Structures are given as structure tokens and as C-alpha cells.
CSV table of C-alpha atoms and ligand atoms in Angstrom, one decimal:
chain,number,residue,atom,x,y,z
A,1,MET,CA,172.2,159.4,124.5
A,2,LYS,CA,168.4,159.6,124.4
A,3,ILE,CA,166.7,156.4,123.2
A,4,LYS,CA,164.5,157.6,120.3
A,5,LYS,CA,164.2,154.6,118.0
A,6,VAL,CA,162.7,151.1,118.4
A,7,VAL,CA,163.0,148.1,116.1
A,8,ILE,CA,160.0,145.8,116.2
A,9,PRO,CA,160.5,142.5,114.4
A,10,VAL,CA,157.2,141.2,113.0
A,11,ALA,CA,158.2,139.4,109.9
A,12,GLY,CA,157.5,135.8,111.1
A,13,LEU,CA,154.9,133.7,109.5
A,14,ALA,CA,153.1,133.0,112.8
A,15,THR,CA,152.8,129.3,112.1
A,16,ARG,CA,151.8,128.6,115.7
A,17,MET,CA,148.7,130.6,115.1
A,18,PHE,CA,147.7,129.1,111.7
A,19,PRO,CA,145.0,129.3,110.2
A,20,ALA,CA,144.1,132.6,112.0
A,21,THR,CA,147.2,134.1,110.5
A,22,LYS,CA,146.9,132.9,106.9
A,23,ALA,CA,145.8,136.3,105.6
A,24,VAL,CA,146.0,138.5,108.7
A,25,GLN,CA,149.4,139.4,110.2
A,26,LYS,CA,149.8,138.1,113.8
A,27,GLY,CA,150.4,141.6,115.0
A,28,MET,CA,147.0,142.6,113.7
A,29,LEU,CA,145.1,140.0,115.7
A,30,PRO,CA,143.1,141.8,118.4
A,31,ILE,CA,143.5,141.3,122.1
A,32,PHE,CA,140.2,142.5,123.5
A,33,ASP,CA,139.9,145.9,121.8
A,34,ARG,CA,143.1,146.5,119.8
A,35,PRO,CA,145.7,144.7,117.7
A,36,ILE,CA,148.7,143.0,119.5
A,37,LEU,CA,151.1,145.4,117.8
A,38,GLN,CA,149.2,148.5,119.1
A,39,TYR,CA,149.9,147.4,122.7
A,40,VAL,CA,153.6,147.2,121.9
A,41,ILE,CA,153.7,150.5,120.1
A,42,GLU,CA,151.8,152.2,122.9
A,43,GLU,CA,154.3,150.8,125.4
A,44,VAL,CA,157.3,152.3,123.6
A,45,ILE,CA,155.5,155.6,123.0
A,46,GLU,CA,155.1,155.9,126.8
A,47,ALA,CA,158.9,155.7,127.0
A,48,GLY,CA,159.2,158.7,124.7
A,49,ILE,CA,160.1,156.7,121.6
A,50,LYS,CA,158.6,158.1,118.4
A,51,ASP,CA,160.7,156.6,115.6
A,52,ILE,CA,159.3,153.1,115.0
A,53,ILE,CA,161.0,150.7,112.6
A,54,LEU,CA,158.9,147.6,111.8
A,55,ILE,CA,160.7,144.6,110.3
A,56,VAL,CA,158.0,143.0,108.2
A,57,ASN,CA,157.5,140.4,105.5
A,58,GLU,CA,155.9,141.3,102.1
A,59,ASP,CA,152.4,141.3,103.5
A,60,TYR,CA,152.5,144.3,105.7
A,61,GLU,CA,149.7,146.3,104.0
A,62,THR,CA,147.2,146.1,106.9
A,63,ILE,CA,149.9,147.1,109.4
A,64,ASP,CA,150.7,150.1,107.3
A,65,LYS,CA,147.0,151.0,107.0
A,66,HIS,CA,146.3,150.7,110.7
A,67,PHE,CA,149.3,152.6,112.0
A,68,ASN,CA,150.0,155.1,109.2
A,69,LYS,CA,146.7,156.2,107.8
A,70,ASP,CA,144.4,158.8,109.4
A,71,ILE,CA,141.2,157.6,111.0
A,72,ASP,CA,138.3,157.7,108.5
A,73,TYR,CA,136.0,160.7,109.3
A,74,ARG,CA,133.0,158.4,109.5
A,75,ILE,CA,134.6,156.4,112.3
A,76,LYS,CA,135.7,159.6,114.1
A,77,ASN,CA,132.0,160.8,114.0
A,78,SER,CA,130.5,157.5,115.0
A,79,ASN,CA,128.7,157.3,118.4
A,80,ASN,CA,130.2,153.9,118.8
A,81,VAL,CA,133.7,155.3,119.0
A,82,SER,CA,134.7,157.0,122.2
A,83,ASN,CA,136.8,160.1,122.2
A,84,GLU,CA,139.3,158.4,124.4
A,85,TYR,CA,140.1,155.9,121.6
A,86,ILE,CA,140.5,158.6,119.0
A,87,GLU,CA,142.7,160.8,121.3
A,88,SER,CA,145.0,157.9,122.2
A,89,PHE,CA,145.3,156.8,118.6
A,90,LYS,CA,146.5,160.3,117.6
A,91,LYS,CA,149.7,159.6,119.6
A,92,ILE,CA,150.4,156.8,117.2
A,93,LEU,CA,149.7,158.8,114.1
A,94,ASP,CA,152.2,161.4,115.5
A,95,CYS,CA,155.0,158.8,115.3
A,96,ASN,CA,157.3,158.2,112.4
A,97,ILE,CA,156.7,154.6,111.3
A,98,ASN,CA,159.0,152.9,108.8
A,99,PHE,CA,158.9,149.5,107.3
A,100,ILE,CA,161.8,147.3,106.3
A,101,ILE,CA,161.1,144.0,104.5
A,102,GLN,CA,163.1,141.0,105.7
A,103,LYS,CA,163.1,138.9,102.5
A,104,GLU,CA,164.2,135.6,104.1
A,105,GLN,CA,163.5,134.6,107.7
A,106,LYS,CA,167.1,134.0,108.9
A,107,GLY,CA,166.5,134.6,112.6
A,108,LEU,CA,165.9,137.4,115.1
A,109,GLY,CA,169.5,138.6,114.9
A,110,ASP,CA,169.2,138.9,111.1
A,111,ALA,CA,165.8,140.8,111.4
A,112,ILE,CA,167.4,143.4,113.7
A,113,LEU,CA,170.4,143.8,111.5
A,114,CYS,CA,168.0,144.8,108.7
A,115,ALA,CA,167.5,148.1,110.7
A,116,LYS,CA,171.2,149.1,110.7
A,117,GLU,CA,170.9,151.7,107.9
A,118,ILE,CA,167.9,153.4,109.4
A,119,VAL,CA,169.1,153.3,113.1
A,120,LYS,CA,172.5,154.8,112.0
A,121,ASP,CA,174.8,155.3,115.0
A,122,GLU,CA,172.2,155.6,117.8
A,123,ASP,CA,171.6,153.2,120.7
A,124,PHE,CA,168.1,151.8,120.4
A,125,CYS,CA,165.3,149.8,121.7
A,126,VAL,CA,164.2,146.3,120.5
A,127,ALA,CA,160.6,145.2,121.3
A,128,LEU,CA,159.4,141.8,120.1
A,129,GLY,CA,156.0,142.1,118.4
A,130,ASP,CA,154.5,138.9,119.9
A,131,VAL,CA,154.9,139.8,123.6
A,132,ILE,CA,152.7,142.2,125.4
A,133,ILE,CA,154.0,143.4,128.8
A,134,ASP,CA,151.5,145.1,131.0
A,135,SER,CA,152.7,147.2,134.0
A,136,ASN,CA,150.9,149.1,136.7
A,137,LYS,CA,153.6,151.6,137.0
A,138,LYS,CA,156.0,152.7,134.2
A,139,SER,CA,156.0,150.6,131.0
A,140,VAL,CA,158.7,148.0,130.9
A,141,THR,CA,160.5,150.0,128.1
A,142,SER,CA,160.6,153.1,130.4
A,143,GLN,CA,162.0,150.9,133.2
A,144,LEU,CA,164.7,149.7,130.8
A,145,VAL,CA,165.5,153.2,129.6
A,146,ASP,CA,166.0,154.3,133.3
A,147,VAL,CA,168.6,151.5,133.8
A,148,TYR,CA,170.3,152.4,130.4
A,149,ASP,CA,170.5,156.1,131.4
A,150,LYS,CA,172.1,155.2,134.7
A,151,TYR,CA,174.6,152.6,133.6
A,152,GLN,CA,175.1,153.4,129.9
A,153,LYS,CA,175.1,149.6,129.1
A,154,THR,CA,172.9,147.3,127.1
A,155,VAL,CA,170.0,146.2,129.2
A,156,VAL,CA,167.5,143.4,128.7
A,157,ALA,CA,164.2,142.6,130.4
A,158,VAL,CA,164.2,139.3,132.3
A,159,GLU,CA,161.9,137.4,134.5
A,160,THR,CA,162.1,134.1,136.4
A,161,VAL,CA,160.5,131.2,134.6
A,162,SER,CA,159.7,127.7,135.8
A,163,GLU,CA,162.2,124.9,135.1
A,164,ASP,CA,160.2,123.4,132.3
A,165,LYS,CA,160.1,126.7,130.4
A,166,VAL,CA,163.9,127.3,130.4
A,167,SER,CA,164.3,125.7,127.0
A,168,MET,CA,161.8,128.1,125.4
A,169,TYR,CA,163.8,131.3,126.1
A,170,GLY,CA,167.1,133.1,125.9
A,171,ILE,CA,168.5,132.6,129.4
A,172,LEU,CA,170.7,135.0,131.3
A,173,GLU,CA,173.4,133.7,133.7
A,174,TRP,CA,174.7,136.3,136.3
A,175,ASP,CA,177.3,136.8,139.0
A,176,LYS,CA,176.3,140.0,140.9
A,177,ARG,CA,173.0,141.7,141.5
A,178,GLU,CA,171.9,145.0,142.9
A,179,ASP,CA,168.2,144.9,143.8
A,180,ASN,CA,166.5,143.8,140.5
A,181,ILE,CA,169.5,144.5,138.2
A,182,TYR,CA,171.7,141.6,137.3
A,183,ASN,CA,175.2,141.7,135.8
A,184,SER,CA,175.1,139.1,133.0
A,185,VAL,CA,178.1,136.7,132.5
A,186,ARG,CA,176.5,134.5,129.8
A,187,LEU,CA,173.5,134.4,127.6
A,188,ILE,CA,172.3,131.1,126.0
A,189,GLU,CA,169.6,130.7,123.5
A,190,LYS,CA,167.0,128.1,124.5
A,191,PRO,CA,169.3,125.8,126.5
A,192,GLU,CA,168.4,122.3,127.7
A,193,ARG,CA,167.8,122.4,131.4
A,194,SER,CA,171.1,120.5,132.0
A,195,GLN,CA,173.0,123.3,130.2
A,196,THR,CA,172.3,126.0,132.8
A,197,SER,CA,171.3,126.5,136.4
A,198,SER,CA,169.7,129.9,135.7
A,199,ASN,CA,166.0,130.4,135.1
A,200,LEU,CA,166.2,134.1,134.3
A,201,ALA,CA,164.5,134.4,130.9
A,202,MET,CA,164.7,137.3,128.4
A,203,VAL,CA,161.2,138.2,127.5
A,204,GLY,CA,161.6,140.3,124.4
A,205,ARG,CA,162.5,143.9,125.5
A,206,TYR,CA,166.0,145.3,125.1
A,207,ILE,CA,167.8,148.6,125.0
A,208,VAL,CA,171.0,148.0,123.0
A,209,LYS,CA,174.2,149.8,122.4
A,210,ASN,CA,174.8,150.5,118.7
A,211,GLU,CA,177.9,148.2,118.5
A,212,ILE,CA,175.5,145.3,118.4
A,213,PHE,CA,175.2,145.9,114.6
A,214,ASP,CA,178.9,145.3,114.1
A,215,ILE,CA,178.6,142.1,116.1
A,216,LEU,CA,175.5,141.0,114.2
A,217,SER,CA,177.1,141.5,110.9
A,218,HIS,CA,179.8,139.0,111.8
A,219,GLN,CA,177.5,136.6,113.6
A,220,ASN,CA,177.5,132.9,112.6
A,221,PRO,CA,174.2,131.0,112.6
A,222,GLY,CA,173.5,129.5,116.1
A,223,LYS,CA,170.5,127.5,117.5
A,224,ASN,CA,168.3,126.1,114.7
A,225,GLY,CA,170.7,127.4,112.1
A,226,GLU,CA,169.5,131.0,112.6
A,227,ILE,CA,171.3,134.2,113.3
A,228,GLN,CA,170.5,134.5,117.0
A,229,PHE,CA,170.2,137.9,118.6
A,230,THR,CA,171.0,136.2,121.9
A,231,ASP,CA,174.4,135.1,120.6
A,232,ALA,CA,175.2,138.7,119.6
A,233,LEU,CA,174.1,140.0,123.0
A,234,ASN,CA,176.3,137.4,124.6
A,235,GLU,CA,179.4,139.0,123.1
A,236,LEU,CA,178.5,142.1,125.1
A,237,SER,CA,177.9,140.0,128.1
A,238,LYS,CA,181.5,138.5,127.8
A,239,LYS,CA,182.8,142.0,128.0
A,240,ASN,CA,180.8,142.8,131.2
A,241,GLU,CA,178.7,145.2,129.2
A,242,LEU,CA,175.2,143.7,129.6
A,243,LEU,CA,172.6,144.0,132.4
A,244,GLY,CA,169.4,142.2,133.0
A,245,LEU,CA,166.4,144.0,134.6
A,246,ASN,CA,163.9,142.0,136.5
A,247,PHE,CA,161.1,144.4,135.7
A,248,ASP,CA,157.8,145.2,137.2
A,249,GLY,CA,155.0,143.9,135.0
A,250,LYS,CA,153.2,140.9,133.6
A,251,THR,CA,154.2,139.2,130.3
A,252,TYR,CA,151.7,137.8,127.9
A,253,ASP,CA,153.2,135.6,125.2
A,254,VAL,CA,150.4,136.1,122.6
A,255,GLY,CA,152.2,134.1,119.8
A,256,ASN,CA,150.4,130.8,120.7
A,257,ARG,CA,146.8,129.9,121.1
A,258,LEU,CA,146.6,129.5,124.8
A,259,GLY,CA,148.6,132.7,125.6
A,260,TYR,CA,146.5,134.6,123.1
A,261,LEU,CA,143.2,133.4,124.8
A,262,ILE,CA,144.5,134.2,128.3
A,263,ALA,CA,145.5,137.7,127.3
A,264,ASN,CA,142.1,138.3,125.8
A,265,VAL,CA,140.4,137.3,129.0
A,266,GLU,CA,142.7,139.3,131.2
A,267,PHE,CA,142.6,142.5,129.1
A,268,GLY,CA,138.8,142.1,129.0
A,269,LEU,CA,138.8,141.9,132.8
A,270,LYS,CA,140.9,145.1,133.0
A,271,ASP,CA,138.3,147.0,131.0
A,272,LYS,CA,136.2,149.2,133.3
A,273,THR,CA,133.0,148.9,131.3
A,274,ASN,CA,133.0,145.2,130.9
A,275,SER,CA,135.0,143.8,133.8
A,276,GLU,CA,132.1,142.9,136.1
A,277,LYS,CA,130.1,141.3,133.4
A,278,ILE,CA,133.0,139.2,132.2
A,279,LYS,CA,133.8,138.2,135.8
A,280,GLU,CA,130.2,137.1,136.4
A,281,TYR,CA,130.1,135.2,133.1
A,282,LEU,CA,133.4,133.4,133.9
A,283,LYS,CA,132.1,132.4,137.3
A,284,ASN,CA,128.9,131.0,135.8
A,285,LEU,CA,130.8,129.3,133.1
A,286,VAL,CA,132.9,127.2,135.5
A,287,SER,CA,130.0,126.6,137.9
A,288,SER,CA,128.4,123.1,137.8
A,289,ASP,CA,125.0,124.2,136.4
A,290,PHE,CA,126.2,126.0,133.4
A,291,ARG,CA,127.4,124.3,130.2
A,292,ILE,CA,129.4,125.7,127.3
A,293,GLY,CA,126.9,126.5,124.6
A,294,ASP,CA,124.1,127.5,127.0
A,295,ASP,CA,122.6,130.9,126.2
A,296,TYR,CA,123.9,133.7,128.5
A,297,GLU,CA,122.1,136.9,129.1
A,298,PHE,CA,124.3,140.0,129.6
B,1,G1P,C1,162.9,134.9,121.0
B,1,G1P,C2,164.3,135.1,121.4
B,1,G1P,C3,164.5,134.5,122.8
B,1,G1P,C4,163.5,135.2,123.8
B,1,G1P,C5,162.1,135.0,123.3
B,1,G1P,C6,161.1,135.9,124.1
B,1,G1P,O1,162.5,133.6,120.8
B,1,G1P,O2,165.1,134.4,120.5
B,1,G1P,O3,165.8,134.7,123.3
B,1,G1P,O4,163.7,134.6,125.1
B,1,G1P,O5,162.0,135.5,121.9
B,1,G1P,O6,159.8,135.6,123.7
B,1,G1P,P1,161.2,133.1,120.0
B,1,G1P,O7,160.1,133.0,121.1
B,1,G1P,O8,160.9,134.2,119.0
B,1,G1P,O9,161.5,131.8,119.4
């Protein structure tokens, strides 16, 4: 089955980013030159996915405006806006973008279950809206789709995290591996370090078999009293039906202040036009004779 749909949960209140997110949705905060959510959507488009289902809270007007409305002709005609930006945005406007309101924040599993009616009986992708994954080769979603196509199983993106971070993620325990593909035997949501010896963390990209909806609809609340997506995925793991892909790419958790700032700096450094200037600025900033607040000439 070809993966055509993605579910992107962005209904959270983004309390870790308050007050920046009081009136602006977290997904709309910019990283260097575009909103967080645009990176995520561009990533899935690269994998051939054009049906985009956003799970939102009631305040999704700016998201709708950004992704669904045509670009104002004055912007299109402005000398400040390069053709490259306009052309790449057209790919987004070509997609079919739907919104589903999650009325109560009952957990990630509940958010995904909201998409059941619209996904129907297809297998689908899930991409968390507060994680950007940058890859030099294929996008992480494309890499996952390749594994799904080959094995016809649910596959989740994982990466190794340091011991002190294990309790911040859904963790995958495995028995066998073939190169960078792990056969999962158990998934645990945000375990204490003592609860697992694995440090393979799920980072927010998944290709899931449709049966997950059935599992989710019977899922009891788990960690923090929430319907956990990880617990539902663990049911597939128990049946030997779940793989982990240690993908090629770099993860940016942009849902907290430090991660957000780091991503801004790094995406700035990746930008051809500004890279050298930013590098020089950063070098000067950390040198002994330059103090924060000093004027800086570009
Ligand atoms: C969610 C998931 C967790 C996953 C993480 C990745 O947690 O529940 O399994 O590892 O995203 O960012 P959250 O960070 O939203 O609390």
C-alpha cells in the first residue's frame, strides 16, 4: 500500500514556550526563515505524501491561513521575495490539508485517534509537529517509507540518546538488528533509567499500520493519565510487528527554548547567503573582546 496520508498532531498548548505561544501557535514560530510546521510538511511532501491531516486546537486560524491560502499577489511581486521561495511554497498549496479539532488534550494516542474517520482503512504516517529532522540524503519520512515498503510492518524512527535523556522519550527495546533496522520487543513511554537498559528513543516519526486505530480505541490511559501512542504501538511490538529505524539525519526538538534557539542558529548557518556572516558573528561573540550588547557591523 502506498503511504499517502500523514497525521500531524499540533493541538498542544505549548506551555514550555510560553509566553511566545500565548497568541501564536507553536508550529507557526519561525526557525530562521519559515515556521516549524512548514519544515515538517516539506519533509513529508518529499516522501510523496500530499494528504495532510493536522490535529489542532480551536486556535488554528493562522495555520490555515499559512498553509491553505494562496500567496498575496503583492508578496509574489515583491523584490524581497525570491522565486525559489514562491516555487517551493506552491508544492504546499498543491496538497490537500485538513484540520481536525481535538477538543480535550487527552494525550498523543487520543490525538491520532481523532484522524480515524479521515484516514479510513489506509496505513499512514505520523509526524510530530514539534520535531524537525534534517537529513542530507532522503528525508527521514522517505527512509521510513522505504523500510515499510520492504517489510510491510509498522516502523518508527529511533536514535540513540544519552542516559539522562531516556526518561524524556518513548524507548524501544529490541532483540535482533539488521544494519540500522531493529526488531522491537517492547516500547515504554518515558521510563525511569532503572526500568530499561535500552537508550533507543523514538523521535516523532512513524509509519503505522491501520490496525493501530483499533488498538487506540481500546487503549487505557497510561503515563501521566494520558492515552499514550507508545502503549498502542507496544501492542504491535508484542506481536513482532514493529521495527525501529535508526535513520540518517539530525533531530531538532524545537518545543523548548534551548532547542528552539539552537535550531535557529543551525538553520541560519545552513543558509548559503548568510552562513559566513553568521559564523563570523558567532566567532566574534564568543571571543574575549566582544560583549553581548556591543554593536556589530554586518
Ligand atoms: C512524545 C511521545 C514520545 C516521543 C516524543 C518525541 O512525547 O509520547 O514517545 O519519544 O514525543 O519527541 P512528548 O515529547 O510530546 O512528551
